[in-house]
Amino acid sequence: MTPRKTSGGNRPVSSAALTRGRRVREAVTGYAFVLPAVALFALMGVYTVGYGLALSFARWNGFTPNWTWVGFGNYLDLLYRDPAHAPAVHGAALHTLVVVIAVPLLTVAVGFPLAVALNRITFLRSAFRTVFFLPYVTTGIAVYYAWTYVLQPDGSLNYILKHLGLGTLSQPQGFLGNPTTALPTLIVVMSWGAIPVAMLLYLTGLQSIDGSIIDAAHTDGAGNLRTATAIIWPLLRPITAAVVMLNMRDALQGFQIFLVMTFGGPGGHTNVLGLETYKLAFFSNLTPTLGLSSALGWMLFVAALVLAGINVRVLRRRT
């Protein structure tokens, strides 16, 4: 190791010390660049999550200076103890379960065949892909208001059905005003917005499959349907798991479509847990329900973790 002299004297400085000093300066510079992002995450992430968790054990309306600590009382009230809130939560949980099951199934059932069809098209494939992807890139709130107009009693859908001779399928009170059709209609609208992403994911997976596998299946006498169900579908199972996971997350936590189009009506038939959380937080007439809202939000978070774990477990077993 060759010592070096400093500019201010005859004291030798080793190259190891110089390397160590350079590494310290680089580390300090790196931390200086990362510090604003870390501070923002600590403020907007860690503090907010911790604050929400603490609030779920208290009773507060957002304006009084002090909280009233109730421990697990908010959770118990939501589950069974409070006769005013527990029934609404139970109904919202049932509707959420229906949405969580129906939306991923409908998205996969439409997105996969659509991707297979587009994969076989060579003429104007990019144009078709763009057209089918438009529902996803269109602003959500604007789309929801447009769908609300279409589904009104005097909306486009009823008009088309009547003029096609299918008046028995029309809804005089609108598809969102009929308790029987309101939730299925919202499920269709949610799936309509989710299908483009599923289609592109499946299309990407289809284009990554070795063509010799498909050719070998056709050589053995397998038709298009048999090839799609016995060869292509198992190979795309990881993509299916990702599509199901994304749609389960959106169906469990998303509530904007229910807020804009029905606000939980008619008669609470489209109320879901995400919307119920929002109502408890902002539509409670200054009653101390912020703790209940936070507790319900954390219950939704735990439910999302459980569903994600089940999905990953099933994927690992089958791959």
Short mmCIF file of C-alpha atoms in Angstrom, two decimals:
data_model
loop_
_atom_site.label_atom_id
_atom_site.label_comp_id
_atom_site.label_asym_id
_atom_site.label_seq_id
_atom_site.Cartn_x
_atom_site.Cartn_y
_atom_site.Cartn_z
CA MET A 1 0.00 0.00 0.00
CA THR A 2 1.58 3.27 -1.12
CA PRO A 3 1.12 6.20 1.24
CA ARG A 4 0.36 9.64 -0.09
CA LYS A 5 1.13 13.02 1.46
CA THR A 6 -1.51 15.58 2.19
CA SER A 7 -1.23 19.05 0.74
CA GLY A 8 -0.96 20.64 4.17
CA GLY A 9 1.86 18.63 5.67
CA ASN A 10 3.99 15.52 5.63
CA ARG A 11 1.44 13.17 7.21
CA PRO A 12 0.84 10.21 4.88
CA VAL A 13 -2.69 9.20 3.84
CA SER A 14 -3.31 5.65 2.63
CA SER A 15 -5.28 4.89 -0.53
CA ALA A 16 -7.71 2.88 1.64
CA ALA A 17 -8.53 6.01 3.62
CA LEU A 18 -9.10 7.95 0.40
CA THR A 19 -11.41 5.23 -0.90
CA ARG A 20 -13.27 5.20 2.38
CA GLY A 21 -13.72 8.97 2.30
CA ARG A 22 -14.97 8.86 -1.28
CA ARG A 23 -17.51 6.19 -0.36
CA VAL A 24 -18.73 8.28 2.57
CA ARG A 25 -19.22 11.30 0.32
CA GLU A 26 -21.08 9.19 -2.23
CA ALA A 27 -23.30 7.73 0.50
CA VAL A 28 -24.08 11.18 1.91
CA THR A 29 -24.93 12.46 -1.57
CA GLY A 30 -27.20 9.47 -2.20
CA TYR A 31 -29.00 9.91 1.12
CA ALA A 32 -29.45 13.61 0.38
CA PHE A 33 -31.25 12.77 -2.87
CA VAL A 34 -33.36 10.04 -1.23
CA LEU A 35 -34.27 12.00 1.89
CA PRO A 36 -37.13 14.08 0.36
CA ALA A 37 -38.84 10.93 -0.96
CA VAL A 38 -38.37 9.17 2.38
CA ALA A 39 -39.77 12.17 4.26
CA LEU A 40 -42.78 12.34 1.93
CA PHE A 41 -43.41 8.61 2.33
CA ALA A 42 -43.10 8.88 6.11
CA LEU A 43 -45.57 11.76 6.17
CA MET A 44 -48.09 10.52 3.60
CA GLY A 45 -47.63 6.79 4.15
CA VAL A 46 -46.42 5.71 7.58
CA TYR A 47 -48.01 8.57 9.52
CA THR A 48 -51.31 8.34 7.66
CA VAL A 49 -51.55 4.57 8.04
CA GLY A 50 -50.65 4.76 11.71
CA TYR A 51 -53.13 7.58 12.27
CA GLY A 52 -55.88 5.59 10.56
CA LEU A 53 -55.12 2.51 12.62
CA ALA A 54 -55.24 4.49 15.87
CA LEU A 55 -58.48 6.14 14.77
CA SER A 56 -60.12 2.75 14.26
CA PHE A 57 -59.95 2.25 18.05
CA ALA A 58 -61.59 5.59 18.86
CA ARG A 59 -64.84 7.47 18.44
CA TRP A 60 -64.55 10.88 16.80
CA ASN A 61 -66.45 13.12 14.40
CA GLY A 62 -63.42 14.97 13.04
CA PHE A 63 -64.09 18.29 14.80
CA THR A 64 -64.00 17.78 18.57
CA PRO A 65 -60.55 18.29 20.14
CA ASN A 66 -60.37 14.87 21.78
CA TRP A 67 -61.03 11.27 20.82
CA THR A 68 -63.05 8.80 22.85
CA TRP A 69 -61.15 5.54 23.03
CA VAL A 70 -63.35 2.49 22.63
CA GLY A 71 -60.78 -0.24 21.88
CA PHE A 72 -62.26 -2.93 19.65
CA GLY A 73 -65.73 -1.49 20.12
CA ASN A 74 -65.86 -0.10 16.57
CA TYR A 75 -65.07 -3.50 15.10
CA LEU A 76 -67.67 -5.20 17.28
CA ASP A 77 -70.27 -2.57 16.39
CA LEU A 78 -69.70 -3.14 12.70
CA LEU A 79 -69.80 -6.90 13.01
CA TYR A 80 -72.90 -7.38 15.16
CA ARG A 81 -73.32 -5.06 18.14
CA ASP A 82 -74.69 -1.83 16.65
CA PRO A 83 -78.27 -2.27 15.33
CA ALA A 84 -77.92 0.87 13.20
CA HIS A 85 -74.67 0.06 11.40
CA ALA A 86 -74.25 -3.72 11.54
CA PRO A 87 -77.17 -4.56 9.17
CA ALA A 88 -75.92 -2.05 6.60
CA VAL A 89 -72.42 -3.53 6.80
CA HIS A 90 -73.79 -7.07 6.43
CA GLY A 91 -75.76 -6.10 3.32
CA ALA A 92 -72.77 -4.25 1.88
CA ALA A 93 -70.54 -7.25 2.58
CA LEU A 94 -72.92 -9.55 0.69
CA HIS A 95 -73.02 -7.19 -2.30
CA THR A 96 -69.23 -6.85 -2.21
CA LEU A 97 -68.84 -10.62 -2.22
CA VAL A 98 -71.07 -10.88 -5.29
CA VAL A 99 -69.03 -8.19 -7.06
CA VAL A 100 -65.70 -9.75 -6.06
CA ILE A 101 -66.77 -13.09 -7.56
CA ALA A 102 -68.70 -11.87 -10.61
CA VAL A 103 -66.39 -9.17 -11.97
CA PRO A 104 -63.23 -11.34 -12.26
CA LEU A 105 -65.22 -14.23 -13.73
CA LEU A 106 -66.91 -12.04 -16.33
CA THR A 107 -63.65 -10.27 -17.15
CA VAL A 108 -61.81 -13.54 -17.75
CA ALA A 109 -64.74 -15.09 -19.61
CA VAL A 110 -64.80 -12.21 -22.10
CA GLY A 111 -61.16 -11.09 -22.09
CA PHE A 112 -59.62 -14.48 -22.89
CA PRO A 113 -61.75 -15.34 -25.99
CA LEU A 114 -61.39 -11.77 -27.19
CA ALA A 115 -57.59 -12.00 -26.93
CA VAL A 116 -57.59 -15.33 -28.79
CA ALA A 117 -59.69 -13.80 -31.57
CA LEU A 118 -57.47 -10.72 -31.85
CA ASN A 119 -54.35 -12.89 -31.88
CA ARG A 120 -55.62 -14.62 -35.01
CA ILE A 121 -56.42 -11.39 -36.79
CA THR A 122 -53.62 -10.03 -38.94
CA PHE A 123 -55.50 -7.27 -40.74
CA LEU A 124 -55.93 -4.06 -38.67
CA ARG A 125 -54.86 -5.81 -35.45
CA SER A 126 -53.47 -2.58 -33.95
CA ALA A 127 -56.66 -0.69 -34.79
CA PHE A 128 -58.85 -3.32 -33.15
CA ARG A 129 -56.58 -3.41 -30.12
CA THR A 130 -56.86 0.37 -29.76
CA VAL A 131 -60.64 0.31 -30.07
CA PHE A 132 -61.03 -2.39 -27.43
CA PHE A 133 -58.61 -0.59 -25.09
CA LEU A 134 -60.46 2.74 -25.20
CA PRO A 135 -62.80 1.94 -22.25
CA TYR A 136 -59.78 1.70 -19.95
CA VAL A 137 -58.09 4.97 -20.90
CA THR A 138 -61.32 7.00 -20.89
CA THR A 139 -61.84 9.12 -17.78
CA GLY A 140 -63.74 7.03 -15.25
CA ILE A 141 -66.13 9.68 -13.89
CA ALA A 142 -67.14 10.78 -17.40
CA VAL A 143 -67.78 7.17 -18.39
CA TYR A 144 -69.90 6.58 -15.30
CA TYR A 145 -72.07 9.61 -16.05
CA ALA A 146 -72.41 8.47 -19.66
CA TRP A 147 -73.49 5.01 -18.55
CA THR A 148 -75.96 6.59 -16.11
CA TYR A 149 -77.59 8.45 -19.00
CA VAL A 150 -77.69 5.31 -21.15
CA LEU A 151 -79.34 3.30 -18.39
CA GLN A 152 -82.03 5.84 -17.42
CA PRO A 153 -85.76 5.10 -18.02
CA ASP A 154 -85.66 7.25 -21.16
CA GLY A 155 -82.05 6.36 -21.95
CA SER A 156 -80.48 4.85 -25.02
CA LEU A 157 -80.64 1.23 -23.89
CA ASN A 158 -84.40 1.21 -23.30
CA TYR A 159 -84.90 3.06 -26.60
CA ILE A 160 -82.87 0.50 -28.55
CA LEU A 161 -84.58 -2.46 -26.91
CA LYS A 162 -88.04 -1.11 -27.68
CA HIS A 163 -87.21 -0.43 -31.33
CA LEU A 164 -85.69 -3.88 -31.75
CA GLY A 165 -88.90 -5.51 -30.59
CA LEU A 166 -87.39 -6.44 -27.21
CA GLY A 167 -89.56 -4.16 -25.13
CA THR A 168 -90.08 -6.87 -22.53
CA LEU A 169 -86.41 -6.53 -21.63
CA SER A 170 -86.62 -2.78 -21.08
CA GLN A 171 -86.91 -1.34 -17.59
CA PRO A 172 -89.53 1.40 -17.08
CA GLN A 173 -87.74 2.64 -13.95
CA GLY A 174 -84.32 2.32 -15.54
CA PHE A 175 -81.76 -0.42 -15.14
CA LEU A 176 -80.29 1.37 -12.12
CA GLY A 177 -83.68 2.06 -10.56
CA ASN A 178 -84.80 -1.56 -10.47
CA PRO A 179 -83.48 -3.40 -7.39
CA THR A 180 -83.27 -6.62 -9.41
CA THR A 181 -81.13 -5.23 -12.24
CA ALA A 182 -79.12 -2.48 -10.49
CA LEU A 183 -76.27 -4.59 -9.10
CA PRO A 184 -75.91 -6.87 -12.18
CA THR A 185 -75.83 -3.75 -14.36
CA LEU A 186 -73.02 -2.21 -12.31
CA ILE A 187 -71.12 -5.50 -12.48
CA VAL A 188 -71.37 -5.40 -16.28
CA VAL A 189 -70.14 -1.80 -16.35
CA MET A 190 -67.20 -2.63 -14.07
CA SER A 191 -66.29 -5.63 -16.21
CA TRP A 192 -66.58 -3.48 -19.36
CA GLY A 193 -63.87 -1.22 -17.95
CA ALA A 194 -61.65 -4.11 -16.81
CA ILE A 195 -61.80 -6.28 -19.94
CA PRO A 196 -59.29 -4.18 -21.97
CA VAL A 197 -56.44 -4.79 -19.52
CA ALA A 198 -57.25 -8.50 -19.31
CA MET A 199 -57.37 -8.68 -23.08
CA LEU A 200 -53.94 -7.06 -23.49
CA LEU A 201 -52.40 -9.28 -20.81
CA TYR A 202 -53.78 -12.39 -22.48
CA LEU A 203 -52.70 -11.11 -25.88
CA THR A 204 -49.15 -10.61 -24.60
CA GLY A 205 -49.15 -14.14 -23.21
CA LEU A 206 -50.48 -15.59 -26.45
CA GLN A 207 -47.76 -13.93 -28.47
CA SER A 208 -45.10 -15.39 -26.17
CA ILE A 209 -46.28 -19.00 -26.67
CA ASP A 210 -44.06 -21.02 -28.99
CA GLY A 211 -45.94 -21.56 -32.24
CA SER A 212 -44.59 -25.09 -32.56
CA ILE A 213 -46.75 -26.12 -29.58
CA ILE A 214 -49.91 -24.96 -31.34
CA ASP A 215 -48.80 -26.58 -34.61
CA ALA A 216 -48.13 -29.88 -32.83
CA ALA A 217 -51.63 -29.80 -31.28
CA HIS A 218 -53.20 -29.19 -34.69
CA THR A 219 -51.08 -31.99 -36.19
CA ASP A 220 -52.45 -34.36 -33.55
CA GLY A 221 -55.96 -33.49 -34.63
CA ALA A 222 -56.90 -30.91 -31.99
CA GLY A 223 -59.32 -28.27 -33.22
CA ASN A 224 -59.26 -24.59 -32.32
CA LEU A 225 -61.55 -25.02 -29.29
CA ARG A 226 -59.61 -28.02 -27.98
CA THR A 227 -56.31 -26.20 -28.48
CA ALA A 228 -57.56 -23.13 -26.66
CA THR A 229 -58.91 -25.07 -23.67
CA ALA A 230 -56.27 -27.82 -23.31
CA ILE A 231 -53.09 -26.06 -24.47
CA ILE A 232 -53.37 -22.29 -24.40
CA TRP A 233 -55.51 -21.88 -21.26
CA PRO A 234 -53.16 -23.87 -18.94
CA LEU A 235 -50.12 -22.00 -20.28
CA LEU A 236 -51.78 -18.68 -19.50
CA ARG A 237 -52.81 -19.62 -15.96
CA PRO A 238 -50.33 -17.16 -14.33
CA ILE A 239 -51.85 -14.34 -16.38
CA THR A 240 -55.32 -15.46 -15.30
CA ALA A 241 -54.19 -15.30 -11.68
CA ALA A 242 -52.92 -11.74 -12.23
CA VAL A 243 -56.18 -10.70 -13.93
CA VAL A 244 -58.25 -12.20 -11.13
CA MET A 245 -56.08 -10.51 -8.50
CA LEU A 246 -56.37 -7.07 -10.11
CA ASN A 247 -60.13 -7.33 -10.52
CA MET A 248 -60.66 -8.67 -7.02
CA ARG A 249 -58.70 -5.72 -5.65
CA ASP A 250 -60.71 -3.20 -7.67
CA ALA A 251 -64.00 -4.88 -6.82
CA LEU A 252 -63.17 -5.01 -3.12
CA GLN A 253 -61.83 -1.51 -2.62
CA GLY A 254 -63.27 0.48 -5.52
CA PHE A 255 -66.48 2.36 -4.87
CA GLN A 256 -66.42 5.30 -7.30
CA ILE A 257 -68.80 3.64 -9.75
CA PHE A 258 -71.29 2.95 -6.96
CA LEU A 259 -70.91 6.49 -5.60
CA VAL A 260 -71.48 8.21 -8.94
CA MET A 261 -74.09 5.96 -10.51
CA THR A 262 -76.34 4.85 -7.64
CA PHE A 263 -74.93 6.00 -4.26
CA GLY A 264 -75.88 2.58 -2.96
CA GLY A 265 -79.48 2.67 -4.18
CA PRO A 266 -82.12 1.73 -4.84
CA GLY A 267 -82.85 0.82 -1.26
CA GLY A 268 -79.26 -0.14 -0.53
CA HIS A 269 -79.21 -2.87 -3.18
CA THR A 270 -75.91 -1.59 -4.63
CA ASN A 271 -74.25 -0.59 -1.37
CA VAL A 272 -70.76 -2.09 -1.04
CA LEU A 273 -68.19 -1.98 1.74
CA GLY A 274 -66.05 0.68 0.09
CA LEU A 275 -69.05 2.97 -0.33
CA GLU A 276 -70.22 2.25 3.22
CA THR A 277 -66.77 3.29 4.47
CA TYR A 278 -67.06 6.53 2.50
CA LYS A 279 -70.56 7.22 3.86
CA LEU A 280 -69.47 6.67 7.45
CA ALA A 281 -66.61 9.12 6.99
CA PHE A 282 -68.28 11.95 5.07
CA PHE A 283 -72.07 11.54 5.19
CA SER A 284 -72.80 11.04 8.88
CA ASN A 285 -74.05 14.54 9.83
CA LEU A 286 -71.18 15.13 12.28
CA THR A 287 -71.93 11.99 14.28
CA PRO A 288 -68.76 10.33 15.62
CA THR A 289 -68.39 7.66 12.93
CA LEU A 290 -64.86 8.34 11.65
CA GLY A 291 -63.61 5.54 13.89
CA LEU A 292 -66.19 3.19 12.41
CA SER A 293 -65.12 4.21 8.92
CA SER A 294 -61.47 3.59 9.72
CA ALA A 295 -62.25 0.23 11.31
CA LEU A 296 -64.23 -0.85 8.25
CA GLY A 297 -61.35 0.25 6.03
CA TRP A 298 -58.93 -1.92 7.97
CA MET A 299 -61.31 -4.86 7.77
CA LEU A 300 -61.33 -4.38 4.00
CA PHE A 301 -57.55 -4.32 4.01
CA VAL A 302 -57.36 -7.61 5.91
CA ALA A 303 -59.91 -9.16 3.55
CA ALA A 304 -57.80 -8.06 0.58
CA LEU A 305 -54.71 -9.67 2.10
CA VAL A 306 -56.58 -12.93 2.71
CA LEU A 307 -57.91 -13.04 -0.85
CA ALA A 308 -54.46 -12.28 -2.24
CA GLY A 309 -52.96 -15.09 -0.16
CA ILE A 310 -55.60 -17.54 -1.36
CA ASN A 311 -55.01 -16.54 -4.96
CA VAL A 312 -51.25 -17.00 -4.67
CA ARG A 313 -51.69 -20.33 -2.90
CA VAL A 314 -53.99 -21.67 -5.61
CA LEU A 315 -51.57 -20.48 -8.31
CA ARG A 316 -48.63 -22.25 -6.68
CA ARG A 317 -50.54 -25.51 -6.43
CA ARG A 318 -51.51 -25.54 -10.09
CA THR A 319 -48.24 -24.41 -11.65
#
